[in-house]
Amino acid sequence: MTTNLNLKVNYRENQKLRAQKTATFFGKFGIYLFLVIMALIVIIPFYWMLNVSFQSTDEVLNSLNVSLFPKVFSPRNYINVFFYTSSSTSINFPRYLLNTGIVAIFSTVGGTIFSILVAFALARLNFKGKELIFTILLATMMIPGEMMVISNFVTVARLGWVDDPGTGSYLAMIVPFMVSIFHIYLLRQTFKQIPNELYYAAKVDGCGDFKYLYKVMMPMAKSSIVTIVILKLMGTWNAYIWPNLVAHEEYRLVTTWLRGSFIDQAESGVGRPLLNYQMAATVMVTVPLLLLFIFFRKYIMSGVSRSGVKG
């Protein structure tokens, strides 16, 4: 009787163990299947973009052509993009890249410096109304950015920047969106994690606030600073609506040029877009941001995770 009972118990335990292993296997299989499907959804558009960028113009204009690889490999598309001008404008790709670089550099540098100073004041300095100011700044994050477009446009128009085809166009694109409440919040939360004892010890040694910020707080918050620099740079690089509203044609960003500069009656014959040129230019615009994220992703993850530890 005892032997039979032990056999039954062992059999039931083996059955439970097999059931657990089966459930674990199908659970992991479902998770990996889901991840593979999501990865394909993300990768396929990039592959299509790269594939079309190497196709010839005749192959692209054939609407019935669907191929996984270019039939005629045309790497010169990446060179021709720099010299291509459409029938609607004489402005070329390098000029739009220059505009984007100028706006991205000045808005990123200015926005980062401003965010560091404001975050330091809200995190370390003591003055009346500090918490109220921080609460109001956080409340503005609830307002969609689209609601600020009209008021910002009226402001830059009254300053005369919209009518100015030179420096005014750059100022209209840089100044209104230089300040980011999210970046201030991110840095403020990081600065709050630095012990107060370091600040008091620095003050005893005669260290001023700006020197303490530069020598102590900024190196300790390097991950968060790199994070906001990358996020600001990516936001400016991908901006489309606002530059179209306030900037003159020759001062707009590369996103505007990618949208509508590759329709040429002389080459296509029917006015259809030259997708191979458009995709080649898109690859050149996308790759720098992709490499930037790949090389600095650990700083982004570290900066975001550190800022959310302590409120």
mmCIF file of C-alpha atoms in Angstrom, residues 41-285:
data_model
loop_
_atom_site.group_PDB
_atom_site.id
_atom_site.type_symbol
_atom_site.label_atom_id
_atom_site.label_comp_id
_atom_site.label_asym_id
_atom_site.label_seq_id
_atom_site.Cartn_x
_atom_site.Cartn_y
_atom_site.Cartn_z
ATOM 1 C CA ILE A 41 6.958 46.024 -37.361
ATOM 2 C CA VAL A 42 9.702 48.472 -36.368
ATOM 3 C CA ILE A 43 12.444 47.151 -38.680
ATOM 4 C CA ILE A 44 10.438 46.669 -41.905
ATOM 5 C CA PRO A 45 9.886 50.426 -42.546
ATOM 6 C CA PHE A 46 13.612 51.063 -42.059
ATOM 7 C CA TYR A 47 14.468 48.223 -44.434
ATOM 8 C CA TRP A 48 12.005 49.543 -47.032
ATOM 9 C CA MET A 49 13.559 53.003 -46.718
ATOM 10 C CA LEU A 50 17.076 51.604 -47.191
ATOM 11 C CA ASN A 51 15.970 49.370 -50.063
ATOM 12 C CA VAL A 52 14.277 52.181 -52.003
ATOM 13 C CA SER A 53 17.232 54.512 -51.430
ATOM 14 C CA PHE A 54 19.410 52.224 -53.595
ATOM 15 C CA GLN A 55 16.894 51.764 -56.423
ATOM 16 C CA SER A 56 17.083 53.525 -59.765
ATOM 17 C CA THR A 57 14.575 56.193 -60.781
ATOM 18 C CA ASP A 58 12.941 53.968 -63.412
ATOM 19 C CA GLU A 59 12.478 51.172 -60.897
ATOM 20 C CA VAL A 60 10.941 53.494 -58.316
ATOM 21 C CA LEU A 61 8.510 55.062 -60.780
ATOM 22 C CA ASN A 62 7.187 51.644 -61.798
ATOM 23 C CA SER A 63 4.132 51.413 -59.566
ATOM 24 C CA LEU A 64 3.813 47.649 -60.192
ATOM 25 C CA ASN A 65 7.330 46.954 -58.933
ATOM 26 C CA VAL A 66 7.582 45.335 -55.506
ATOM 27 C CA SER A 67 11.038 43.875 -54.834
ATOM 28 C CA LEU A 68 12.954 42.959 -51.719
ATOM 29 C CA PHE A 69 16.237 44.070 -53.280
ATOM 30 C CA PRO A 70 17.070 46.741 -55.873
ATOM 31 C CA LYS A 71 17.166 45.379 -59.416
ATOM 32 C CA VAL A 72 19.591 48.141 -60.364
ATOM 33 C CA PHE A 73 21.859 49.100 -57.477
ATOM 34 C CA SER A 74 22.215 52.893 -57.487
ATOM 35 C CA PRO A 75 24.409 54.158 -54.625
ATOM 36 C CA ARG A 76 24.889 57.451 -56.478
ATOM 37 C CA ASN A 77 21.459 58.469 -55.179
ATOM 38 C CA TYR A 78 23.210 59.546 -51.978
ATOM 39 C CA ILE A 79 25.525 61.806 -53.955
ATOM 40 C CA ASN A 80 22.861 63.155 -56.307
ATOM 41 C CA VAL A 81 20.749 64.261 -53.359
ATOM 42 C CA PHE A 82 23.293 66.968 -52.500
ATOM 43 C CA PHE A 83 23.032 68.491 -55.980
ATOM 44 C CA TYR A 84 19.327 67.967 -56.602
ATOM 45 C CA THR A 85 17.032 70.991 -56.971
ATOM 46 C CA SER A 86 13.344 70.719 -57.725
ATOM 47 C CA SER A 87 11.401 72.827 -60.201
ATOM 48 C CA SER A 88 9.661 74.699 -57.353
ATOM 49 C CA THR A 89 12.770 75.953 -55.520
ATOM 50 C CA SER A 90 16.481 76.419 -56.139
ATOM 51 C CA ILE A 91 17.438 75.675 -52.524
ATOM 52 C CA ASN A 92 19.315 72.411 -52.120
ATOM 53 C CA PHE A 93 19.872 69.769 -49.478
ATOM 54 C CA PRO A 94 23.105 71.181 -47.920
ATOM 55 C CA ARG A 95 21.394 74.512 -47.198
ATOM 56 C CA TYR A 96 18.580 72.793 -45.290
ATOM 57 C CA LEU A 97 21.124 70.710 -43.386
ATOM 58 C CA LEU A 98 22.968 73.915 -42.459
ATOM 59 C CA ASN A 99 19.728 75.496 -41.213
ATOM 60 C CA THR A 100 18.919 72.416 -39.165
ATOM 61 C CA GLY A 101 22.408 72.315 -37.684
ATOM 62 C CA ILE A 102 22.303 76.002 -36.681
ATOM 63 C CA VAL A 103 18.889 75.722 -35.038
ATOM 64 C CA ALA A 104 19.734 72.411 -33.356
ATOM 65 C CA ILE A 105 23.045 73.610 -31.897
ATOM 66 C CA PHE A 106 21.825 76.959 -30.575
ATOM 67 C CA SER A 107 18.531 75.648 -29.197
ATOM 68 C CA THR A 108 20.255 72.646 -27.573
ATOM 69 C CA VAL A 109 23.073 74.643 -25.989
ATOM 70 C CA GLY A 110 20.810 77.479 -24.867
ATOM 71 C CA GLY A 111 18.065 75.168 -23.640
ATOM 72 C CA THR A 112 20.513 72.981 -21.704
ATOM 73 C CA ILE A 113 22.176 75.944 -19.957
ATOM 74 C CA PHE A 114 18.789 77.430 -19.067
ATOM 75 C CA SER A 115 17.488 74.096 -17.749
ATOM 76 C CA ILE A 116 20.599 73.598 -15.594
ATOM 77 C CA LEU A 117 20.338 77.055 -14.025
ATOM 78 C CA VAL A 118 16.600 76.822 -13.317
ATOM 79 C CA ALA A 119 16.873 73.268 -11.991
ATOM 80 C CA PHE A 120 19.742 74.294 -9.687
ATOM 81 C CA ALA A 121 17.734 77.210 -8.305
ATOM 82 C CA LEU A 122 14.672 75.024 -7.685
ATOM 83 C CA ALA A 123 16.672 72.186 -6.154
ATOM 84 C CA ARG A 124 19.316 73.901 -4.016
ATOM 85 C CA LEU A 125 18.625 77.597 -3.418
ATOM 86 C CA ASN A 126 16.178 78.788 -0.765
ATOM 87 C CA PHE A 127 13.838 81.636 -1.664
ATOM 88 C CA LYS A 128 10.191 82.469 -1.125
ATOM 89 C CA GLY A 129 7.733 80.917 -3.542
ATOM 90 C CA LYS A 130 10.113 78.225 -4.782
ATOM 91 C CA GLU A 131 7.638 75.383 -4.400
ATOM 92 C CA LEU A 132 4.843 77.491 -5.892
ATOM 93 C CA ILE A 133 6.952 78.281 -8.938
ATOM 94 C CA PHE A 134 7.833 74.610 -9.360
ATOM 95 C CA THR A 135 4.159 73.629 -9.047
ATOM 96 C CA ILE A 136 3.159 76.163 -11.704
ATOM 97 C CA LEU A 137 5.886 74.888 -14.027
ATOM 98 C CA LEU A 138 4.672 71.323 -13.578
ATOM 99 C CA ALA A 139 1.090 72.436 -14.234
ATOM 100 C CA THR A 140 2.123 73.829 -17.620
ATOM 101 C CA MET A 141 3.160 70.311 -18.654
ATOM 102 C CA MET A 142 -0.554 69.453 -18.699
ATOM 103 C CA ILE A 143 -1.119 71.922 -21.551
ATOM 104 C CA PRO A 144 -0.678 70.374 -25.044
ATOM 105 C CA GLY A 145 2.020 72.038 -27.088
ATOM 106 C CA GLU A 146 -0.390 72.577 -29.989
ATOM 107 C CA MET A 147 -2.373 75.036 -27.866
ATOM 108 C CA MET A 148 0.686 77.288 -27.601
ATOM 109 C CA VAL A 149 1.293 77.543 -31.345
ATOM 110 C CA ILE A 150 -1.058 80.485 -31.967
ATOM 111 C CA SER A 151 0.125 82.537 -28.989
ATOM 112 C CA ASN A 152 3.767 81.855 -29.828
ATOM 113 C CA PHE A 153 3.197 82.819 -33.448
ATOM 114 C CA VAL A 154 1.544 86.097 -32.429
ATOM 115 C CA THR A 155 4.474 86.841 -30.110
ATOM 116 C CA VAL A 156 7.215 86.225 -32.680
ATOM 117 C CA ALA A 157 5.192 88.138 -35.285
ATOM 118 C CA ARG A 158 4.954 91.189 -33.022
ATOM 119 C CA LEU A 159 8.695 90.983 -32.438
ATOM 120 C CA GLY A 160 9.169 91.184 -36.204
ATOM 121 C CA TRP A 161 10.878 87.832 -36.553
ATOM 122 C CA VAL A 162 8.351 86.360 -38.977
ATOM 123 C CA ASP A 163 8.807 89.161 -41.486
ATOM 124 C CA ASP A 164 12.599 89.055 -41.181
ATOM 125 C CA PRO A 165 13.971 86.596 -43.800
ATOM 126 C CA GLY A 166 17.361 86.450 -42.093
ATOM 127 C CA THR A 167 18.209 86.246 -38.409
ATOM 128 C CA GLY A 168 14.557 86.594 -37.472
ATOM 129 C CA SER A 169 13.716 83.203 -38.950
ATOM 130 C CA TYR A 170 16.385 81.553 -36.826
ATOM 131 C CA LEU A 171 15.261 83.387 -33.688
ATOM 132 C CA ALA A 172 11.644 82.437 -34.311
ATOM 133 C CA MET A 173 12.589 78.771 -34.471
ATOM 134 C CA ILE A 174 15.045 78.793 -31.548
ATOM 135 C CA VAL A 175 13.684 81.056 -28.811
ATOM 136 C CA PRO A 176 10.047 79.922 -28.290
ATOM 137 C CA PHE A 177 10.937 76.277 -27.689
ATOM 138 C CA MET A 178 14.291 76.730 -25.982
ATOM 139 C CA VAL A 179 12.733 76.177 -22.553
ATOM 140 C CA SER A 180 11.539 72.667 -21.696
ATOM 141 C CA ILE A 181 9.697 72.127 -18.416
ATOM 142 C CA PHE A 182 10.303 68.394 -18.649
ATOM 143 C CA HIS A 183 14.059 68.917 -18.861
ATOM 144 C CA ILE A 184 13.953 71.269 -15.869
ATOM 145 C CA TYR A 185 11.966 68.689 -13.917
ATOM 146 C CA LEU A 186 14.378 65.913 -14.911
ATOM 147 C CA LEU A 187 17.439 67.860 -13.748
ATOM 148 C CA ARG A 188 15.763 69.159 -10.620
ATOM 149 C CA GLN A 189 14.951 65.626 -9.494
ATOM 150 C CA THR A 190 18.556 64.581 -10.145
ATOM 151 C CA PHE A 191 19.985 67.572 -8.266
ATOM 152 C CA LYS A 192 17.705 66.805 -5.302
ATOM 153 C CA GLN A 193 19.451 63.454 -4.852
ATOM 154 C CA ILE A 194 22.829 65.115 -4.220
ATOM 155 C CA PRO A 195 23.348 65.321 -0.421
ATOM 156 C CA ASN A 196 22.967 68.739 1.167
ATOM 157 C CA GLU A 197 26.140 68.118 3.171
ATOM 158 C CA LEU A 198 28.207 68.592 0.017
ATOM 159 C CA TYR A 199 26.653 72.009 -0.548
ATOM 160 C CA TYR A 200 27.183 73.125 3.041
ATOM 161 C CA ALA A 201 30.772 71.869 3.030
ATOM 162 C CA ALA A 202 31.446 73.768 -0.197
ATOM 163 C CA LYS A 203 29.976 76.957 1.260
ATOM 164 C CA VAL A 204 32.197 76.604 4.359
ATOM 165 C CA ASP A 205 35.228 76.318 2.069
ATOM 166 C CA GLY A 206 34.214 79.541 0.346
ATOM 167 C CA CYS A 207 32.833 77.984 -2.828
ATOM 168 C CA GLY A 208 30.217 80.072 -4.622
ATOM 169 C CA ASP A 209 26.959 78.741 -6.012
ATOM 170 C CA PHE A 210 28.054 78.791 -9.653
ATOM 171 C CA LYS A 211 31.375 77.136 -8.862
ATOM 172 C CA TYR A 212 29.589 74.458 -6.815
ATOM 173 C CA LEU A 213 27.167 73.902 -9.692
ATOM 174 C CA TYR A 214 29.979 73.562 -12.237
ATOM 175 C CA LYS A 215 32.447 71.575 -10.125
ATOM 176 C CA VAL A 216 30.125 69.281 -8.150
ATOM 177 C CA MET A 217 26.533 69.096 -9.332
ATOM 178 C CA MET A 218 27.023 69.003 -13.079
ATOM 179 C CA PRO A 219 29.578 66.133 -13.032
ATOM 180 C CA MET A 220 27.332 64.139 -10.687
ATOM 181 C CA ALA A 221 24.323 64.767 -12.957
ATOM 182 C CA LYS A 222 26.193 63.968 -16.177
ATOM 183 C CA SER A 223 23.743 61.226 -17.194
ATOM 184 C CA SER A 224 20.720 63.503 -16.910
ATOM 185 C CA ILE A 225 22.474 66.356 -18.733
ATOM 186 C CA VAL A 226 23.448 64.057 -21.607
ATOM 187 C CA THR A 227 19.848 62.832 -21.677
ATOM 188 C CA ILE A 228 18.327 66.286 -22.083
ATOM 189 C CA VAL A 229 20.957 67.233 -24.684
ATOM 190 C CA ILE A 230 20.047 64.201 -26.801
ATOM 191 C CA LEU A 231 16.292 64.693 -26.356
ATOM 192 C CA LYS A 232 16.549 68.380 -27.220
ATOM 193 C CA LEU A 233 18.699 67.672 -30.259
ATOM 194 C CA MET A 234 16.303 64.998 -31.499
ATOM 195 C CA GLY A 235 13.285 67.238 -30.970
ATOM 196 C CA THR A 236 14.838 70.080 -32.960
ATOM 197 C CA TRP A 237 16.135 67.760 -35.679
ATOM 198 C CA ASN A 238 12.636 66.319 -36.213
ATOM 199 C CA ALA A 239 10.672 69.585 -35.948
ATOM 200 C CA TYR A 240 8.297 70.181 -38.837
ATOM 201 C CA ILE A 241 5.161 72.214 -38.062
ATOM 202 C CA TRP A 242 6.667 75.218 -36.282
ATOM 203 C CA PRO A 243 9.517 75.872 -38.785
ATOM 204 C CA ASN A 244 6.968 75.787 -41.597
ATOM 205 C CA LEU A 245 4.906 78.466 -39.866
ATOM 206 C CA VAL A 246 7.552 81.013 -38.921
ATOM 207 C CA ALA A 247 10.545 80.561 -41.237
ATOM 208 C CA HIS A 248 11.009 81.686 -44.807
ATOM 209 C CA GLU A 249 11.632 78.997 -47.409
ATOM 210 C CA GLU A 250 15.409 79.281 -47.491
ATOM 211 C CA TYR A 251 15.657 79.111 -43.674
ATOM 212 C CA ARG A 252 13.428 76.100 -43.042
ATOM 213 C CA LEU A 253 14.680 72.792 -41.684
ATOM 214 C CA VAL A 254 15.521 69.577 -43.472
ATOM 215 C CA THR A 255 12.180 67.977 -42.576
ATOM 216 C CA THR A 256 10.426 70.490 -44.816
ATOM 217 C CA TRP A 257 12.741 69.689 -47.700
ATOM 218 C CA LEU A 258 12.181 65.945 -47.290
ATOM 219 C CA ARG A 259 8.431 66.445 -47.426
ATOM 220 C CA GLY A 260 8.013 68.080 -50.809
ATOM 221 C CA SER A 261 11.217 68.713 -52.742
ATOM 222 C CA PHE A 262 11.415 65.486 -54.765
ATOM 223 C CA ILE A 263 8.725 66.014 -57.382
ATOM 224 C CA ASP A 264 10.261 66.858 -60.712
ATOM 225 C CA GLN A 265 8.325 66.907 -63.955
ATOM 226 C CA ALA A 266 11.497 66.721 -66.032
ATOM 227 C CA GLU A 267 12.678 63.429 -64.542
ATOM 228 C CA SER A 268 9.479 61.610 -63.646
ATOM 229 C CA GLY A 269 7.423 62.735 -66.623
ATOM 230 C CA VAL A 270 4.162 62.475 -64.683
ATOM 231 C CA GLY A 271 5.000 64.542 -61.621
ATOM 232 C CA ARG A 272 5.301 61.622 -59.245
ATOM 233 C CA PRO A 273 7.722 61.804 -56.321
ATOM 234 C CA LEU A 274 11.260 60.521 -56.728
ATOM 235 C CA LEU A 275 11.206 58.186 -53.754
ATOM 236 C CA ASN A 276 14.760 56.934 -54.237
ATOM 237 C CA TYR A 277 16.160 60.442 -53.698
ATOM 238 C CA GLN A 278 13.753 61.092 -50.861
ATOM 239 C CA MET A 279 14.649 57.861 -49.074
ATOM 240 C CA ALA A 280 18.386 58.429 -49.589
ATOM 241 C CA ALA A 281 18.094 61.844 -47.974
ATOM 242 C CA THR A 282 15.944 60.380 -45.193
ATOM 243 C CA VAL A 283 18.583 57.748 -44.464
ATOM 244 C CA MET A 284 21.271 60.436 -44.167
ATOM 245 C CA VAL A 285 19.066 62.454 -41.827
#
